[in-house]
PDB file of C-alpha atoms in Angstrom:
ATOM      1  CA  MET A  24     109.743  43.911 101.474  1.00 88.00           C
ATOM      2  CA  ILE A  25     109.911  41.964 104.821  1.00 94.00           C
ATOM      3  CA  SER A  26     111.381  38.584 104.116  1.00 95.00           C
ATOM      4  CA  PRO A  27     110.248  36.268 106.231  1.00 96.00           C
ATOM      5  CA  MET A  28     112.889  35.293 108.322  1.00 96.00           C
ATOM      6  CA  GLN A  29     113.391  39.353 109.222  1.00 98.00           C
ATOM      7  CA  GLY A  30     109.716  38.711 111.316  1.00 98.00           C
ATOM      8  CA  GLN A  31     111.007  36.484 112.985  1.00 98.00           C
ATOM      9  CA  ILE A  32     113.252  38.625 113.902  1.00 98.00           C
ATOM     10  CA  ILE A  33     111.424  41.383 115.092  1.00 98.00           C
ATOM     11  CA  ALA A  34     108.940  38.844 117.195  1.00 98.00           C
ATOM     12  CA  LEU A  35     111.525  36.886 119.075  1.00 98.00           C
ATOM     13  CA  TRP A  36     113.206  41.051 119.624  1.00 98.00           C
ATOM     14  CA  MET A  37     110.528  42.070 121.005  1.00 98.00           C
ATOM     15  CA  VAL A  38     109.595  39.059 122.853  1.00 98.00           C
ATOM     16  CA  PHE A  39     113.155  39.722 124.228  1.00 97.00           C
ATOM     17  CA  LEU A  40     112.276  43.291 125.382  1.00 96.00           C
ATOM     18  CA  PHE A  41     108.838  42.380 127.012  1.00 96.00           C
ATOM     19  CA  GLY A  42     111.041  39.801 128.780  1.00 95.00           C
ATOM     20  CA  MET A  43     113.155  41.565 130.240  1.00 93.00           C
ATOM     21  CA  VAL A  44     110.295  45.017 130.889  1.00 92.00           C
ATOM     22  CA  PHE A  45     108.368  41.869 132.675  1.00 92.00           C
ATOM     23  CA  HIS A  46     111.535  40.575 134.304  1.00 90.00           C
ATOM     24  CA  THR A  47     111.644  44.231 135.719  1.00 86.00           C
ATOM     25  CA  GLN A  48     108.416  44.641 136.529  1.00 87.00           C
ATOM     26  CA  LEU A  49     108.592  41.389 138.941  1.00 84.00           C
ATOM     27  CA  ALA A  50     111.212  43.189 141.002  1.00 77.00           C
ATOM     28  CA  MET A  51     108.896  45.191 141.847  1.00 74.00           C
ATOM     29  CA  MET A  52     106.048  43.339 142.715  1.00 74.00           C
ATOM     30  CA  PRO A  53     107.445  43.410 146.109  1.00 70.00           C
ATOM     31  CA  LEU A  54     106.612  46.816 147.258  1.00 67.00           C
ATOM     32  CA  LEU A  55     103.276  46.880 146.532  1.00 67.00           C
ATOM     33  CA  TYR A  56     102.862  43.746 149.226  1.00 73.00           C
ATOM     34  CA  GLY A  57     104.964  45.939 151.748  1.00 68.00           C
ATOM     35  CA  ALA A  58     108.868  44.564 151.332  1.00 66.00           C
ATOM     36  CA  ASP A  59     111.682  46.440 151.405  1.00 68.00           C
ATOM     37  CA  ILE A  60     114.011  46.564 148.200  1.00 64.00           C
ATOM     38  CA  ALA A  61     116.002  48.150 148.543  1.00 63.00           C
ATOM     39  CA  ILE A  62     119.759  48.094 148.240  1.00 65.00           C
ATOM     40  CA  PRO A  63     121.383  48.880 151.363  1.00 69.00           C
ATOM     41  CA  HIS A  64     124.269  51.026 150.552  1.00 71.00           C
ATOM     42  CA  TYR A  65     123.420  53.499 147.317  1.00 66.00           C
ATOM     43  CA  HIS A  66     120.625  54.615 150.057  1.00 67.00           C
ATOM     44  CA  GLY A  67     117.548  55.349 147.926  1.00 67.00           C
ATOM     45  CA  LYS A  68     119.997  56.506 145.326  1.00 76.00           C
ATOM     46  CA  THR A  69     119.397  54.955 141.917  1.00 79.00           C
ATOM     47  CA  PRO A  70     123.321  55.640 140.886  1.00 82.00           C
ATOM     48  CA  VAL A  71     122.946  56.930 137.348  1.00 90.00           C
ATOM     49  CA  SER A  72     124.900  55.767 134.828  1.00 90.00           C
ATOM     50  CA  HIS A  73     122.969  52.360 136.156  1.00 86.00           C
ATOM     51  CA  LEU A  74     119.878  54.035 134.930  1.00 89.00           C
ATOM     52  CA  TRP A  75     122.094  55.003 131.179  1.00 94.00           C
ATOM     53  CA  MET A  76     122.636  51.461 131.676  1.00 92.00           C
ATOM     54  CA  MET A  77     119.486  50.124 131.113  1.00 90.00           C
ATOM     55  CA  LEU A  78     117.952  52.592 128.697  1.00 94.00           C
ATOM     56  CA  GLY A  79     120.961  51.445 126.465  1.00 94.00           C
ATOM     57  CA  PHE A  80     120.182  47.807 126.741  1.00 93.00           C
ATOM     58  CA  PHE A  81     116.828  48.797 125.870  1.00 94.00           C
ATOM     59  CA  ALA A  82     116.651  51.351 123.418  1.00 96.00           C
ATOM     60  CA  LEU A  83     119.755  48.994 121.800  1.00 97.00           C
ATOM     61  CA  PRO A  84     116.885  45.889 121.082  1.00 97.00           C
ATOM     62  CA  MET A  85     114.563  48.718 119.871  1.00 97.00           C
ATOM     63  CA  GLY A  86     116.722  50.047 117.209  1.00 98.00           C
ATOM     64  CA  VAL A  87     117.967  46.504 116.576  1.00 98.00           C
ATOM     65  CA  ILE A  88     113.829  45.644 115.269  1.00 98.00           C
ATOM     66  CA  ALA A  89     113.795  49.174 113.230  1.00 98.00           C
ATOM     67  CA  ALA A  90     117.322  48.394 111.961  1.00 98.00           C
ATOM     68  CA  THR A  91     115.950  45.203 110.777  1.00 98.00           C
ATOM     69  CA  ALA A  92     112.102  46.276 109.789  1.00 97.00           C
ATOM     70  CA  LEU A  93     114.187  48.106 106.940  1.00 97.00           C
ATOM     71  CA  TYR A  94     117.919  47.301 106.177  1.00 95.00           C
ATOM     72  CA  SER A  95     119.330  43.064 105.371  1.00 95.00           C
ATOM     73  CA  SER A  96     122.023  44.138 104.167  1.00 97.00           C
ATOM     74  CA  PRO A  97     124.612  41.054 104.443  1.00 97.00           C
ATOM     75  CA  VAL A  98     127.573  43.894 106.859  1.00 98.00           C
ATOM     76  CA  TYR A  99     124.308  45.003 108.543  1.00 98.00           C
ATOM     77  CA  ARG A 100     123.218  40.475 109.425  1.00 98.00           C
ATOM     78  CA  LEU A 101     126.561  39.952 110.050  1.00 98.00           C
ATOM     79  CA  ALA A 102     126.843  43.165 112.869  1.00 98.00           C
ATOM     80  CA  HIS A 103     123.283  41.849 114.187  1.00 98.00           C
ATOM     81  CA  LEU A 104     124.506  38.165 114.669  1.00 98.00           C
ATOM     82  CA  GLY A 105     127.158  39.824 115.922  1.00 98.00           C
ATOM     83  CA  LEU A 106     125.375  41.875 118.847  1.00 98.00           C
ATOM     84  CA  THR A 107     122.428  39.036 119.053  1.00 98.00           C
ATOM     85  CA  LEU A 108     125.813  37.621 120.376  1.00 98.00           C
ATOM     86  CA  VAL A 109     126.301  40.134 122.559  1.00 98.00           C
ATOM     87  CA  TYR A 110     123.277  40.219 124.059  1.00 98.00           C
ATOM     88  CA  SER A 111     123.754  35.921 125.102  1.00 98.00           C
ATOM     89  CA  VAL A 112     126.095  36.263 127.371  1.00 97.00           C
ATOM     90  CA  LEU A 113     125.037  39.201 129.640  1.00 96.00           C
ATOM     91  CA  ASN A 114     121.855  37.115 129.724  1.00 95.00           C
ATOM     92  CA  LEU A 115     123.329  34.265 131.276  1.00 97.00           C
ATOM     93  CA  LEU A 116     125.484  36.290 133.170  1.00 96.00           C
ATOM     94  CA  HIS A 117     122.561  37.483 134.470  1.00 93.00           C
ATOM     95  CA  VAL A 118     120.773  34.619 134.949  1.00 95.00           C
ATOM     96  CA  THR A 119     124.542  33.866 137.332  1.00 96.00           C
ATOM     97  CA  MET A 120     124.364  37.118 138.931  1.00 93.00           C
ATOM     98  CA  ASP A 121     120.427  35.743 139.999  1.00 91.00           C
ATOM     99  CA  LEU A 122     121.405  33.206 141.546  1.00 95.00           C
ATOM    100  CA  ARG A 123     123.655  34.727 144.042  1.00 94.00           C
ATOM    101  CA  VAL A 124     121.119  36.527 145.272  1.00 87.00           C
ATOM    102  CA  GLN A 125     119.927  35.769 148.142  1.00 87.00           C
ATOM    103  CA  PRO A 126     117.184  34.333 148.486  1.00 87.00           C
ATOM    104  CA  ILE A 127     117.438  33.182 145.258  1.00 92.00           C
ATOM    105  CA  GLU A 128     114.318  33.728 143.641  1.00 90.00           C
ATOM    106  CA  TRP A 129     112.825  31.161 141.630  1.00 94.00           C
ATOM    107  CA  TYR A 130     110.231  33.266 139.195  1.00 93.00           C
ATOM    108  CA  GLN A 131     113.033  35.358 138.185  1.00 92.00           C
ATOM    109  CA  ILE A 132     115.499  32.674 137.454  1.00 95.00           C
ATOM    110  CA  VAL A 133     112.958  30.538 135.340  1.00 96.00           C
ATOM    111  CA  LEU A 134     111.796  34.038 133.376  1.00 95.00           C
ATOM    112  CA  MET A 135     115.411  34.676 133.268  1.00 95.00           C
ATOM    113  CA  LEU A 136     115.974  31.059 132.159  1.00 97.00           C
ATOM    114  CA  LEU A 137     112.573  31.489 129.275  1.00 97.00           C
ATOM    115  CA  VAL A 138     114.480  35.536 127.433  1.00 97.00           C
ATOM    116  CA  PHE A 139     118.025  33.372 127.072  1.00 97.00           C
ATOM    117  CA  ALA A 140     116.834  30.201 125.905  1.00 98.00           C
ATOM    118  CA  ASN A 141     115.079  33.087 123.605  1.00 98.00           C
ATOM    119  CA  GLY A 142     118.353  34.329 122.377  1.00 98.00           C
ATOM    120  CA  LEU A 143     119.478  31.458 121.568  1.00 98.00           C
ATOM    121  CA  VAL A 144     116.863  30.744 119.404  1.00 98.00           C
ATOM    122  CA  LEU A 145     117.767  34.083 118.668  1.00 98.00           C
ATOM    123  CA  ASN A 146     121.275  33.582 117.905  1.00 98.00           C
ATOM    124  CA  TRP A 147     120.308  30.677 115.687  1.00 98.00           C
ATOM    125  CA  VAL A 148     117.468  32.541 113.132  1.00 98.00           C
ATOM    126  CA  ALA A 149     120.529  35.726 112.671  1.00 98.00           C
ATOM    127  CA  TYR A 150     122.962  33.221 112.075  1.00 98.00           C
ATOM    128  CA  ARG A 151     120.729  31.122 108.714  1.00 98.00           C
ATOM    129  CA  TRP A 152     119.830  35.068 107.815  1.00 97.00           C
ATOM    130  CA  ILE A 153     123.558  35.778 107.445  1.00 94.00           C
TER     131      ILE A 153
END
């Protein structure tokens, strides 16, 4: 049986994933209007390492959602808190990197700040779950 706190954690991870997918989708929206969004020095070729990193960044939370529904041992709870902290740091870095892109896409910044805030709530709930 899933505890209320496990349910909160699962919901917060799902909000995180939805926010990140939406962030990726928003980045592609200019294509619909004919804008060139290509990164010049890559010449239209995505490095395979970027694809694997992105897969890992999305797949790990998917696994955590399933694991949180199935496990609640003290060791898992501590590892889970550590992972939420890592993702919060990565999201903060992502926001700061997005602020360096010119021109600044403020809708992306707002979305990433929402994802970051969600992550902070996830950190708090994960901490309380311990």
